[in-house]
Tab-separated table of C-alpha atoms in Angstrom:
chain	number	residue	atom	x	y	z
A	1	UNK	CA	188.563	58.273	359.285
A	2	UNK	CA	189.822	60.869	356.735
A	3	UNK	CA	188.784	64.084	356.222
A	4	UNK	CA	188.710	64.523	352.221
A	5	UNK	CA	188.602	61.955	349.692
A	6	UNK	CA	188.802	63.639	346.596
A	7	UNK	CA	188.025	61.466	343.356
A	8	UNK	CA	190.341	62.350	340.596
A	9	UNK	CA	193.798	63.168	339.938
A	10	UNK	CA	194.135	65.438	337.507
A	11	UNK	CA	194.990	69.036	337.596
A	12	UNK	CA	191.916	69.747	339.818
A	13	UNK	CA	192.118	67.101	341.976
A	14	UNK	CA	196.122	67.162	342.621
A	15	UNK	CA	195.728	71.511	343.247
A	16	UNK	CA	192.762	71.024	345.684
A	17	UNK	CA	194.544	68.017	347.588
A	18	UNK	CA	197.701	70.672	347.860
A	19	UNK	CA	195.790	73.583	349.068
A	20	UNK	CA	193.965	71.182	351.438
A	21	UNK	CA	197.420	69.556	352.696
A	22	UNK	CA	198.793	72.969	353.271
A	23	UNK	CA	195.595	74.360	355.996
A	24	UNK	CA	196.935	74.466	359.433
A	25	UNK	CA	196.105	71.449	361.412
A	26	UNK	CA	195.278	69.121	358.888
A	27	UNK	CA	197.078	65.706	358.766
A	28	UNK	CA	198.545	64.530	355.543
A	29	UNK	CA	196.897	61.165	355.657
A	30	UNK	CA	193.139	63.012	356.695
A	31	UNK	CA	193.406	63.345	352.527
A	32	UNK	CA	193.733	61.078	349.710
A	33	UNK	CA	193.371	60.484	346.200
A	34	UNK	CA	191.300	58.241	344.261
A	35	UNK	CA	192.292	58.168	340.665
A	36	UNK	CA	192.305	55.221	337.763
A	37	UNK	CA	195.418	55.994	336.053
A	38	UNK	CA	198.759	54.931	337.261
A	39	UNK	CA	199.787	58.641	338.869
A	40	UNK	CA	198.229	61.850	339.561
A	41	UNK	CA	197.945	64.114	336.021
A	42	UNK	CA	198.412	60.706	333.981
A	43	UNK	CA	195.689	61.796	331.671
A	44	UNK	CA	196.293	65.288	331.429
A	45	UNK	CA	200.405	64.173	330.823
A	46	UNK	CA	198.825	61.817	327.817
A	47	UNK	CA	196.745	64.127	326.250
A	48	UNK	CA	199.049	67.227	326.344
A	49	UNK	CA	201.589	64.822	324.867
A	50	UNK	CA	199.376	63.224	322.050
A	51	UNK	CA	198.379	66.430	320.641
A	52	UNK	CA	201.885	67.969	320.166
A	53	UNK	CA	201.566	70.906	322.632
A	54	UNK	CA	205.012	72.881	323.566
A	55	UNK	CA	203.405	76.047	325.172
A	56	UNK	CA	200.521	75.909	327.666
A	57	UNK	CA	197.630	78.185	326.514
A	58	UNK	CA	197.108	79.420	329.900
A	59	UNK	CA	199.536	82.143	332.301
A	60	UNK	CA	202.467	80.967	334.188
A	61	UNK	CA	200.562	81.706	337.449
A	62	UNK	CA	198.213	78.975	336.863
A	63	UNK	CA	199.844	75.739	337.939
A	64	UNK	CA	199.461	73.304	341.014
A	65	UNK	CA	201.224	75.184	343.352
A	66	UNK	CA	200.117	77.575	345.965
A	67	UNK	CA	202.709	80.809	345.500
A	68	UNK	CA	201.533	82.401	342.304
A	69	UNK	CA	205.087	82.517	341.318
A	70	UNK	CA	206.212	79.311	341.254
A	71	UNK	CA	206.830	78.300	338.105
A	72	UNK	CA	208.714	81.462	337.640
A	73	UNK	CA	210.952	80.513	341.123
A	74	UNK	CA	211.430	77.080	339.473
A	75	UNK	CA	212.749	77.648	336.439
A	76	UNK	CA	215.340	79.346	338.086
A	77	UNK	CA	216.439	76.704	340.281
A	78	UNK	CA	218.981	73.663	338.793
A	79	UNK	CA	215.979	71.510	338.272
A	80	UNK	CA	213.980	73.634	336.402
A	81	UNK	CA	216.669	75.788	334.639
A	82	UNK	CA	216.969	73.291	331.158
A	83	UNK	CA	213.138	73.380	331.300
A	84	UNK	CA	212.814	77.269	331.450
A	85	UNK	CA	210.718	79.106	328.258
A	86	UNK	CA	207.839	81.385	328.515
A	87	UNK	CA	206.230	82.963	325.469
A	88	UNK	CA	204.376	86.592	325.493
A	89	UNK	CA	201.531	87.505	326.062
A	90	UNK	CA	201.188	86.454	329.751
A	91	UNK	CA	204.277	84.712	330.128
A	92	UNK	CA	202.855	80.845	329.582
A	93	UNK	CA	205.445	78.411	329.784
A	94	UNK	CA	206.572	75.665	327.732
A	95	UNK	CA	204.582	72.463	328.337
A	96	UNK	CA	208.104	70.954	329.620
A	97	UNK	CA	208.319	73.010	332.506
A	98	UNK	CA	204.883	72.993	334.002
A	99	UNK	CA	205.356	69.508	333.730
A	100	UNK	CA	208.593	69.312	335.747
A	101	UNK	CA	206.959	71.608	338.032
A	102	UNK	CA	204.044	69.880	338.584
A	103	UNK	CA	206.091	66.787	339.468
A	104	UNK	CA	208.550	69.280	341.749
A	105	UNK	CA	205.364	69.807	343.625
A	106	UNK	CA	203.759	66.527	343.545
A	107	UNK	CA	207.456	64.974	345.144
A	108	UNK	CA	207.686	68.144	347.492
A	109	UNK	CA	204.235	68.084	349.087
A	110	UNK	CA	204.528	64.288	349.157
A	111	UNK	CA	200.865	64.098	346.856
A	112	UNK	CA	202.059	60.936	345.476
A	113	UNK	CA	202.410	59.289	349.049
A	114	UNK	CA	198.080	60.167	349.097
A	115	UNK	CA	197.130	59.014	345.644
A	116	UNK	CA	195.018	55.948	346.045
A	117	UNK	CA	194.880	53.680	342.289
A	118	UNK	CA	190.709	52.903	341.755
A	119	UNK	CA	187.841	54.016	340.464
A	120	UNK	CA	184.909	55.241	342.575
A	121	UNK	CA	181.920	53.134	341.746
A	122	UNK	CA	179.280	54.414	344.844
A	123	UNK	CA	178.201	56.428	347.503
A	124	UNK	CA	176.642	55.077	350.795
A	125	UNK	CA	175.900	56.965	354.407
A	126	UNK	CA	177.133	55.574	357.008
A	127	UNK	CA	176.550	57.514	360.398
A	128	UNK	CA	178.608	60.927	360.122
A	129	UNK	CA	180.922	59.124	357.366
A	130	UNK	CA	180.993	58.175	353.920
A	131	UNK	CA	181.475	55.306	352.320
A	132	UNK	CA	183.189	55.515	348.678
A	133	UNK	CA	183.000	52.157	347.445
A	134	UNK	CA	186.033	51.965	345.012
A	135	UNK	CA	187.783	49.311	343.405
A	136	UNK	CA	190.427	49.637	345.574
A	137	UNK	CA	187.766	48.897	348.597
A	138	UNK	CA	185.812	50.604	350.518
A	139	UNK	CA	186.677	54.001	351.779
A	140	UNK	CA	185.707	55.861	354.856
A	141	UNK	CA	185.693	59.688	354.733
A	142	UNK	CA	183.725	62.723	356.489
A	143	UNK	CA	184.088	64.873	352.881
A	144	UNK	CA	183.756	64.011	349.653
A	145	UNK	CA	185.524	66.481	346.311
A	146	UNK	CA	184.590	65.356	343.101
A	147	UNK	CA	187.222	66.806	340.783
A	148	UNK	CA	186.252	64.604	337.985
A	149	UNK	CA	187.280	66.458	334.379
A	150	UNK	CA	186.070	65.330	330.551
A	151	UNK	CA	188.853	63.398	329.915
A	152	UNK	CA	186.992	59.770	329.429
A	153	UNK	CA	184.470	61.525	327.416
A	154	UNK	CA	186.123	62.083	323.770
A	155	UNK	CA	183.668	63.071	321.296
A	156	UNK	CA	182.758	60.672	318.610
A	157	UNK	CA	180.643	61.484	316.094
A	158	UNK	CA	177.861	59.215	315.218
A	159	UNK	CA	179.488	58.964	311.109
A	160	UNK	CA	183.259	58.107	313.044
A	161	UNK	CA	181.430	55.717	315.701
A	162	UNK	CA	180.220	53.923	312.413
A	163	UNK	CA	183.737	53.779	310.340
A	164	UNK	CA	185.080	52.572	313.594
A	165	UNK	CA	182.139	49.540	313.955
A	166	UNK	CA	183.361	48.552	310.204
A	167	UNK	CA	187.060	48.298	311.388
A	168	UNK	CA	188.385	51.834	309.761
A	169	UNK	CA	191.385	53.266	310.999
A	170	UNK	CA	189.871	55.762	312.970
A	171	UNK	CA	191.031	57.526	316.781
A	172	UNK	CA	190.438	60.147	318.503
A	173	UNK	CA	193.613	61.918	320.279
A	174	UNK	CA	192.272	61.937	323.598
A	175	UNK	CA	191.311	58.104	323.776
A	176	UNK	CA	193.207	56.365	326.945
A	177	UNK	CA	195.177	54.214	323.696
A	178	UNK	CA	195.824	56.864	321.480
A	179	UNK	CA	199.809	57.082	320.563
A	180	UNK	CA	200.260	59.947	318.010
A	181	UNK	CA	203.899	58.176	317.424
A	182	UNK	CA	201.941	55.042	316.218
A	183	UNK	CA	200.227	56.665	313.470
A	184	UNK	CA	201.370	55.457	310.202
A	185	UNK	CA	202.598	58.733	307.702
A	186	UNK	CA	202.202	56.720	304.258
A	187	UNK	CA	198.589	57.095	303.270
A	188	UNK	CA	196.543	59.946	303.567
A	189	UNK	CA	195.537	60.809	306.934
A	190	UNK	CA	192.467	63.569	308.174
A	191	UNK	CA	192.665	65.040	311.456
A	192	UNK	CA	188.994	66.407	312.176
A	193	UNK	CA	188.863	69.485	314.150
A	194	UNK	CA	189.334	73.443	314.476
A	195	UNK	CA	190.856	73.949	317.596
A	196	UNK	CA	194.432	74.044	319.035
A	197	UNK	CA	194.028	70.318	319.890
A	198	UNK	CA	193.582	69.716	315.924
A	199	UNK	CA	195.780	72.042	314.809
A	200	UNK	CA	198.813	70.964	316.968
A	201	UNK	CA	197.996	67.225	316.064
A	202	UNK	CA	198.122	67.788	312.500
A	203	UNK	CA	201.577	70.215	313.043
A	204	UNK	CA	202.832	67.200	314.849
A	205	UNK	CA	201.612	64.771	312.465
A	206	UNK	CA	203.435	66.533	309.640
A	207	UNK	CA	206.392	67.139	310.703
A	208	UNK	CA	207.411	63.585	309.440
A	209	UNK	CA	208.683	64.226	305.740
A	210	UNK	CA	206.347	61.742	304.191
A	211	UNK	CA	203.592	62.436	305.722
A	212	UNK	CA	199.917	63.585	303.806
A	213	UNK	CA	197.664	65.222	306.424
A	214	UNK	CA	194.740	66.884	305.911
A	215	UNK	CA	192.972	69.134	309.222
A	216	UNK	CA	189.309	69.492	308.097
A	217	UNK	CA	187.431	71.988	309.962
A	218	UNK	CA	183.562	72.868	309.680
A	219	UNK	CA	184.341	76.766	310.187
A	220	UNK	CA	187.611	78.837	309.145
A	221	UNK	CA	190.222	78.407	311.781
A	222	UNK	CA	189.286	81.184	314.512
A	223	UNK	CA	192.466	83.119	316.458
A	224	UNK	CA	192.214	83.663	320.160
A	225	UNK	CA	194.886	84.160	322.511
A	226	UNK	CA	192.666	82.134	325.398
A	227	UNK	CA	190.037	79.893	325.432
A	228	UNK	CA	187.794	82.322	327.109
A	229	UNK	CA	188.294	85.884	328.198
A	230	UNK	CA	190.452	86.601	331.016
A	231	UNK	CA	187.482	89.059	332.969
A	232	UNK	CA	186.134	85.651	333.664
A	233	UNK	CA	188.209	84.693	336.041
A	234	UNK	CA	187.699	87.709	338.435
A	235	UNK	CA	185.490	89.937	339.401
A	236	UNK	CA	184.958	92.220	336.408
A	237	UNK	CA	182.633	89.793	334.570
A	238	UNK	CA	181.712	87.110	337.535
A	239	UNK	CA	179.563	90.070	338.688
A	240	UNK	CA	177.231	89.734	336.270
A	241	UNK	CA	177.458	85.901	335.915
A	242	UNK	CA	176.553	85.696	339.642
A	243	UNK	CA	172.989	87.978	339.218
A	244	UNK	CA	171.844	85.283	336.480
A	245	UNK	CA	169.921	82.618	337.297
A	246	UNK	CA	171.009	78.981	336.544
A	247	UNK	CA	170.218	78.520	333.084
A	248	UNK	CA	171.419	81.727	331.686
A	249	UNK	CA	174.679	80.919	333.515
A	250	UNK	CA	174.713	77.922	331.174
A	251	UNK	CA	173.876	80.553	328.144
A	252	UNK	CA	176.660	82.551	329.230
A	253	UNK	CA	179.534	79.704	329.486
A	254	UNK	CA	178.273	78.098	326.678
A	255	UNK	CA	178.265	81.981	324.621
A	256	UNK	CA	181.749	82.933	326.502
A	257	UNK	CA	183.826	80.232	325.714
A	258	UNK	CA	185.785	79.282	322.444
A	259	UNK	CA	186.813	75.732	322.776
A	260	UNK	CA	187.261	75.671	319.433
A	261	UNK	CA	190.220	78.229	318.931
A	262	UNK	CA	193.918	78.850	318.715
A	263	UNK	CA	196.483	80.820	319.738
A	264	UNK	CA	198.321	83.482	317.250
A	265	UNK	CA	201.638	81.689	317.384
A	266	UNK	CA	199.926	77.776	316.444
A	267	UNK	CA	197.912	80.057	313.726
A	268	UNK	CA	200.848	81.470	312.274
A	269	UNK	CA	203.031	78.026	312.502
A	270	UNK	CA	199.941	76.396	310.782
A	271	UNK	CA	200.086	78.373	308.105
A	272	UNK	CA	203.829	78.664	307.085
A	273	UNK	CA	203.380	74.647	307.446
A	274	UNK	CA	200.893	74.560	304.650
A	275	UNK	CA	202.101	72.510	301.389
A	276	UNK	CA	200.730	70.714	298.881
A	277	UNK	CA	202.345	67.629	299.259
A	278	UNK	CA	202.197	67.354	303.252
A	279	UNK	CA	199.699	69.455	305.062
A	280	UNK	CA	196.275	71.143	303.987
A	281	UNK	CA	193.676	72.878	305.387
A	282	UNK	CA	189.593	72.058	304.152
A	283	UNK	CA	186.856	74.073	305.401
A	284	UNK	CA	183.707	70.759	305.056
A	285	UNK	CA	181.325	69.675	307.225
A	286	UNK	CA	181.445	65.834	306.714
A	287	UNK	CA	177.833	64.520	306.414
A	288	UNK	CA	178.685	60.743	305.340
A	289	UNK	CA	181.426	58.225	305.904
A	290	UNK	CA	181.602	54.446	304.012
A	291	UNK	CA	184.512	52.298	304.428
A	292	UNK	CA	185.830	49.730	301.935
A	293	UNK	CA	189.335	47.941	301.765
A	294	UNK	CA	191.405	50.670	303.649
A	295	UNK	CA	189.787	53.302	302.470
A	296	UNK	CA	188.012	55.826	303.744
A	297	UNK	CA	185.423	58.012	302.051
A	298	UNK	CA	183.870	60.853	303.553
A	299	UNK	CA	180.764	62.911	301.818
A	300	UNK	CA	181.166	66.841	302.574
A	301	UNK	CA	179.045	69.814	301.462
A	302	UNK	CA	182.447	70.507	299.789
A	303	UNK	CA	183.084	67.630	297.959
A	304	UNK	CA	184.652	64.230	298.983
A	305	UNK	CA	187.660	63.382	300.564
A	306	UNK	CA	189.538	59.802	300.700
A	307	UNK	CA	191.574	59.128	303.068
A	308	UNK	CA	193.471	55.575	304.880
A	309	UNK	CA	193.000	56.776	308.290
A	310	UNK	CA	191.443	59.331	310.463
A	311	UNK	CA	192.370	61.340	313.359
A	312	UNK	CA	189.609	62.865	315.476
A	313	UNK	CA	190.263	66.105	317.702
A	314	UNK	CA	187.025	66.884	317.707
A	315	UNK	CA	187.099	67.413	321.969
A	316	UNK	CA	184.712	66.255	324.356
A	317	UNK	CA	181.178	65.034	324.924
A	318	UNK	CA	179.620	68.194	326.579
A	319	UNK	CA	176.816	65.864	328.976
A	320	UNK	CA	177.910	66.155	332.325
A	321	UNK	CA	180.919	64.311	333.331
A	322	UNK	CA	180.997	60.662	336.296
A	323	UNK	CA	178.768	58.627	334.337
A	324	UNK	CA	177.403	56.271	336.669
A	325	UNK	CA	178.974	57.344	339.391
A	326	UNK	CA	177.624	60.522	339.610
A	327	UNK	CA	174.446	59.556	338.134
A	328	UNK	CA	173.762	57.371	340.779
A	329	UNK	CA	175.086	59.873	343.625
A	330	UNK	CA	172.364	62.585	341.906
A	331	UNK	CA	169.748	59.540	342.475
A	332	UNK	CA	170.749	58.031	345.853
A	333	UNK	CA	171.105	61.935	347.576
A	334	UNK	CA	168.653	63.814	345.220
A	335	UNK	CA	171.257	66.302	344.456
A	336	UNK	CA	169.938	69.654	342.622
A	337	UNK	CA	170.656	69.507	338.968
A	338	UNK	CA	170.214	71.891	336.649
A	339	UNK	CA	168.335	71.296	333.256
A	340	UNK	CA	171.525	70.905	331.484
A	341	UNK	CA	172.809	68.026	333.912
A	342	UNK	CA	175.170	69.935	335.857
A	343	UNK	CA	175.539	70.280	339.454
A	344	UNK	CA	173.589	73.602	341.119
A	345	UNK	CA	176.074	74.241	343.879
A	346	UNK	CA	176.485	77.063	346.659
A	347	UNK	CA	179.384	79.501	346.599
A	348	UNK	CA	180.862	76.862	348.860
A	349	UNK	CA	181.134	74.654	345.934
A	350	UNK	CA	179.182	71.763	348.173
A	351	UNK	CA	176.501	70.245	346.224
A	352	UNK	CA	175.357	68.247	349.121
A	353	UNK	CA	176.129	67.351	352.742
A	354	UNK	CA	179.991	66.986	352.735
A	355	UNK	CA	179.756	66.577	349.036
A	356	UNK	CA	182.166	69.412	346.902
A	357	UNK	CA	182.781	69.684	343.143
A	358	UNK	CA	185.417	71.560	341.355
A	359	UNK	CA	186.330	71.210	337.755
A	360	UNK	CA	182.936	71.167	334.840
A	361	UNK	CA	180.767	70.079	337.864
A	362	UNK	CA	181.489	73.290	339.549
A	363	UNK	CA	180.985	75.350	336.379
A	364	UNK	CA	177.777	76.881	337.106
A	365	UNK	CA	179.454	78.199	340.218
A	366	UNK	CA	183.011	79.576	339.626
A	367	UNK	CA	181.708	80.451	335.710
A	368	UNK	CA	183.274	79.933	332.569
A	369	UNK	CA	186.944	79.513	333.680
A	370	UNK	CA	186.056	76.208	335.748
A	371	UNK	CA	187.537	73.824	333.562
A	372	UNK	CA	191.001	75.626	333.264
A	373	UNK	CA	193.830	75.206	335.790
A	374	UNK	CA	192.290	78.289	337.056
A	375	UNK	CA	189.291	77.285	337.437
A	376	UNK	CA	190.723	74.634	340.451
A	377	UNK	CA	192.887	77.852	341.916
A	378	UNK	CA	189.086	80.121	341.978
A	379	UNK	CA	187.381	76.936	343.168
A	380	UNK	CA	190.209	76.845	346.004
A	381	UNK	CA	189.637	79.867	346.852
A	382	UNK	CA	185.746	79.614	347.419
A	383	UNK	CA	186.004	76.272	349.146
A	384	UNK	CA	188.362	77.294	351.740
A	385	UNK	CA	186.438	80.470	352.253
A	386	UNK	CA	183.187	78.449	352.642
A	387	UNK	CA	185.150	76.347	355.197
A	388	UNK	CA	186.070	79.488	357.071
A	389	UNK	CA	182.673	80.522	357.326
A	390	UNK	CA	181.747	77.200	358.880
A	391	UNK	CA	184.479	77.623	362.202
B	1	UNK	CA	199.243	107.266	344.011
B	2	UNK	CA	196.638	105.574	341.574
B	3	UNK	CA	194.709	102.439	341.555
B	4	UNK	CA	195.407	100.135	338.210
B	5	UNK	CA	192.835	97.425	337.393
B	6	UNK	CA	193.578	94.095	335.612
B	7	UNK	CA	191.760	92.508	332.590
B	8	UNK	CA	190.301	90.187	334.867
B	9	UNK	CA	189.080	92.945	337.270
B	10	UNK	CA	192.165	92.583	340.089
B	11	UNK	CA	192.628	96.134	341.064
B	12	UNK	CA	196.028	96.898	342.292
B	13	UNK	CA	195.995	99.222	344.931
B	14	UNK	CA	199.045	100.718	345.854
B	15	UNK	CA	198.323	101.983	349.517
B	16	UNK	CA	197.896	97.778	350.162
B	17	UNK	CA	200.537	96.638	347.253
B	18	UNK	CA	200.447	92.936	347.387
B	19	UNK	CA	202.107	91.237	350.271
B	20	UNK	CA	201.852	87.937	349.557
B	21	UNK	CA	204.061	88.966	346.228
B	22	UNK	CA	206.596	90.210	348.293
B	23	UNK	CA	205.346	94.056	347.599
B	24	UNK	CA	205.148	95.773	350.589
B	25	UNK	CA	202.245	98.605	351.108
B	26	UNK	CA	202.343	102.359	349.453
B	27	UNK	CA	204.258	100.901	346.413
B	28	UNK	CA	203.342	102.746	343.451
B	29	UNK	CA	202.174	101.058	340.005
B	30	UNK	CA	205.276	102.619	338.612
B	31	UNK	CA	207.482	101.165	341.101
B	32	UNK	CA	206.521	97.312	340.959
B	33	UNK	CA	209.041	94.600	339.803
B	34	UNK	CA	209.424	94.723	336.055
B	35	UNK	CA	208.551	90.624	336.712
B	36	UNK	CA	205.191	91.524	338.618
B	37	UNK	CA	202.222	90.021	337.273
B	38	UNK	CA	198.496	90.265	338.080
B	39	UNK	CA	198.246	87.547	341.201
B	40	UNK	CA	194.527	86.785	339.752
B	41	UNK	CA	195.145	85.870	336.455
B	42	UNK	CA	198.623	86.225	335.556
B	43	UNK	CA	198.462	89.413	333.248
B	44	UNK	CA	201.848	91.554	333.015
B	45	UNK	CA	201.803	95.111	333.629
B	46	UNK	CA	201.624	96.713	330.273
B	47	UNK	CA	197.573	94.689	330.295
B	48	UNK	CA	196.694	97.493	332.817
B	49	UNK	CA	194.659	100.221	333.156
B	50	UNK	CA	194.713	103.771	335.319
B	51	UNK	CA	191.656	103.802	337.416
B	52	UNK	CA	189.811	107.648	336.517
C-alpha cells in the first residue's frame, strides 16, 4: 500500500510529492500522483501560456524545488543558460525558465515516473487504508493530500454564460480549450478583466498588427508589485492571522489580497501599447449583453460597446474548489468546514484522519499566500513539521 | 554584529548566518553574497531593515 496519494498535479501537488520523495526512508513508489491532464503542471503550463506571461509575478526562490536557489543554480548550467532572465524587484524569472526548471526537476526527481492520469471521483475506509476510487481504478493509500487548485473553476458571469447559450463568440482564457493563437484579430474583440491575466491577454492579443482589442475593466487598472504583501508569507503578519478566529481569517485573505492587480512593468507596457486603432482601455461595468448575427452588444453604465467576440479574464469562481469530490468527502467524513466552504484544518494541514490539504483548501491555515507557489513551500513546511511531531 | 529583518518577517541573524545557503555562522549582514536573498520569501538585501 502507498503512503501518499496526493490528488493533483499542479504546482502544489508536484512541490509536495518532491519534498515528500526527498524524507529519509521513504520509497519512491509509497507516493503517487493523481492528476487529469496529460503531465504534471499541464494546466498551470496552459494557462501561463494563454495569457501571454514572460515574467513570473512571484521571487525566483519560489519554484518546485527544494534548495531555495535553484533556479538561480540552473540558469547557470548548459540547460538552463538560453533560458536565464530575472527582472528586479526580487529577482523573478522569465516564465521560460521556471518552466525548464520545473521540468529539470520533474525528470531529476523522477515525478513523472509517480504521476498517475485520472480523476478522483470518491473516498471509502477500508481498515487502516484508503480507498481513492479514480478513473484510473481504485487506489489504496494510508494518506491522502488534496492539492486541488481553481483551475477548472473559470469565472463566468451570468450576462457571458448567456451570450455563450446564444452561440456568441465568447471564452474565457483559462478554459481547458482556450488557444489565444486561435483567436481571430479582424473584428473587434473585448477582453474583460483588470488584472495581470487581462492585461497580458490583451498585450498579447495586440501585438498582431490588425488587431482591435478593447480590455474593459470595472475599476481603473490598480499597480502592485505582488498579488498580496510579502509579510504574509512569514511571520511578521501570520502572527496576527493565527490569533483570529476562522471567519475573520476569511476577512483578512479576502481584505489582503489583490487578485485583481498588476505589476509596474505590465502597467507601463500597457500603456505605451495604447492606440487608437489597436488597443484601448474602458473603465464600464457591463450590466447587459444581446447577441445578434455576430455581433455582440454589451450595455455599460458607460455607454455601449459592440464587439465580434469576447475574451473573458475575469479569474476564478471563489466557492471552494473539488466539486463533488470534495463535497462528498465533507459528507461521507463530516469534515469541519467553515461558513465560507473551506476546509478548517490544524497547523498540520490534516483536515481529517490521514486527510491533508495544501493549495485554497489550506488557506485558512497557511493565510493569504496559500494559493501562490509559496503557499505549497509554507504548507511543506507545516506538514512535515506536523509529521515530526507525530514520531 | 546586528540582526536585519525581512519584509516578510525572516530575521537574519548573523551569529547563526544561514547554513543551508551556504553562509556559515558569525557572518555579518555586510558581508553576505551580493546574490543572497531572503530564504523565506526571496527578498534581496537592499528590502532589509537594521533591527534597533
Amino acid at each position: 500500500m502507498r503512503e501518499w496519494l496526493i490528488v493533483g498535479g499542479g504546482i502544489h501537488g508536484t512541490y509536495l510529492a518532491n519534498l515528500l520523495l526527498d524524507q529519509p526512508g521513504l520509497p519512491a513508489e509509497n507516493i503517487d500522483i493523481i492528476d487529469p491532464h496529460d503531465h504534471l503542471l499541464e494546466a498551470w503550463d496552459r494557462m501561463t501560456a494563454n495569457c501571454g506571461m514572460r515574467y513570473l509575478r512571484s521571487p525566483a526562490t519560489h519554484h518546485i524545488d527544494l534548495p531555495i536557489l535553484s533556479i538561480y543554480q540552473f540558469a547557470k548550467t548548459p540547460a538552463g543558460r538560453s533560458f536565464a532572465g530575472f527582472i528586479p524587484p526580487y529577482n523573478r524569472p522569465a516564465l521560460g525558465l521556471f518552466r525548464e526548471h520545473s521540468r529539470h526537476v520533474i525528470a531529476r526527481s523522477h515525478l513523472d515516473e509517480r504521476h498517475i492520469q485520472g480523476r478522483g471521483l470518491a473516498l471509502h475506509r477500508d481498515g487502516p487504508a484508503y480507498v481513492v476510487e479514480t478513473t484510473a481504478g481504485d487506489l489504496r493509500t494510508r494518506r491522502v493530500l488534496l492539492a486541488i487548485g481553481m483551475s477548472e473553476q473559470p469565472c463566468w458571469p451570468a450576462w457571458a454564460q448567456d451570450l455563450r447559450r446564444q452561440g456568441a463568440s465568447v471564452t474565457h482564457v483559462f478554459d481547458p480549450d482556450f488557444k489565444r493563437d486561435a483567436v481571430a484579430p479582424a473584428g473587434a474583440t473585448l477582453v474583460v478583466g483588470g488584472g495581470i491575466t487581462a492585461v497580458q491577454t490583451a498585450l498579447a492579443l495586440a501585438a498582431v498588427p490588425e488587431a482591435d482589442v478593447t480590455l474593459v475593466a470595472r475599476r481603473p487598472l490598480q499597480e502592485s508589485q505582488f498579488d498580496f504583501n510579502p509579510c504574509w508569507i512569514g511571520p511578521k503578519c501570520l502572527r496576527r492571522f493565527y490569533q483570529e478566529d476562522y471567519a475573520a481569517r476569511r476577512a483578512t485573505i479576502d481584505e489582503v489580497r489583490l487578485p485583481g492587480s498588476l505589476p509596474g512593468e505590465v502597467m507601463q507596457e500597457f500603456q505605451a501599447a495604447l492606440d487608437p486603432s489597436h488597443l484601448t482601455f474602458r473603465q464600464a461595468a457591463i450590466q447587459k449583453a444581446s447577441y445578434d448575427r455576430d455581433t455582440i452588444r454589451l450595455q455599460t453604465d458607460e455607454g455601449p460597446l459592440i464587439a465580434r467576440r469576447i475574451v473573458l479574464a475575469t479569474g476564478f469562481r471563489q466557492e471552494r474548489p473539488g466539486g463533488r469530490f470534495v463535497d462528498r468527502l465533507i459528507q461521507d467524513f463530516d469534515l469541519p468546514c467553515n461558513p465560507c466552504g473551506y476546509p478548517i484544518v490544524g497547523p498540520d494541514l490534516q483536515w481529517g484522519p490521514n486527510i491533508f490539504v495544501t493549495g485554497p483548501l489550506a488557506e485558512l491555515q497557511v493565510g493569504p499566500c496559500a494559493r501562490n507557489i509559496v503557499g505549497a513551500r509554507n504548507a511543506g513546511r507545516m506538514l512535515l513539521a506536523g509529521l515530526e511531531q507525530k514520531r | 554584529m546586528d540582526k536585519w529583518e525581512c519584509p516578510c518577517g525572516y530575521i537574519y541573524d548573523p551569529m547563526e548566518g544561514d547554513i543551508e545557503n551556504n553562509v556559515q555562522a558569525e557572518t555579518a549582514f555586510e558581508d553576505l553574497p551580493d546574490d543572497w536573498v531572503c530564504p523565506l520569501c526571496g527578498a534581496e538585501k537592499e528590502y532589509f531593515e537594521k533591527l534597533d
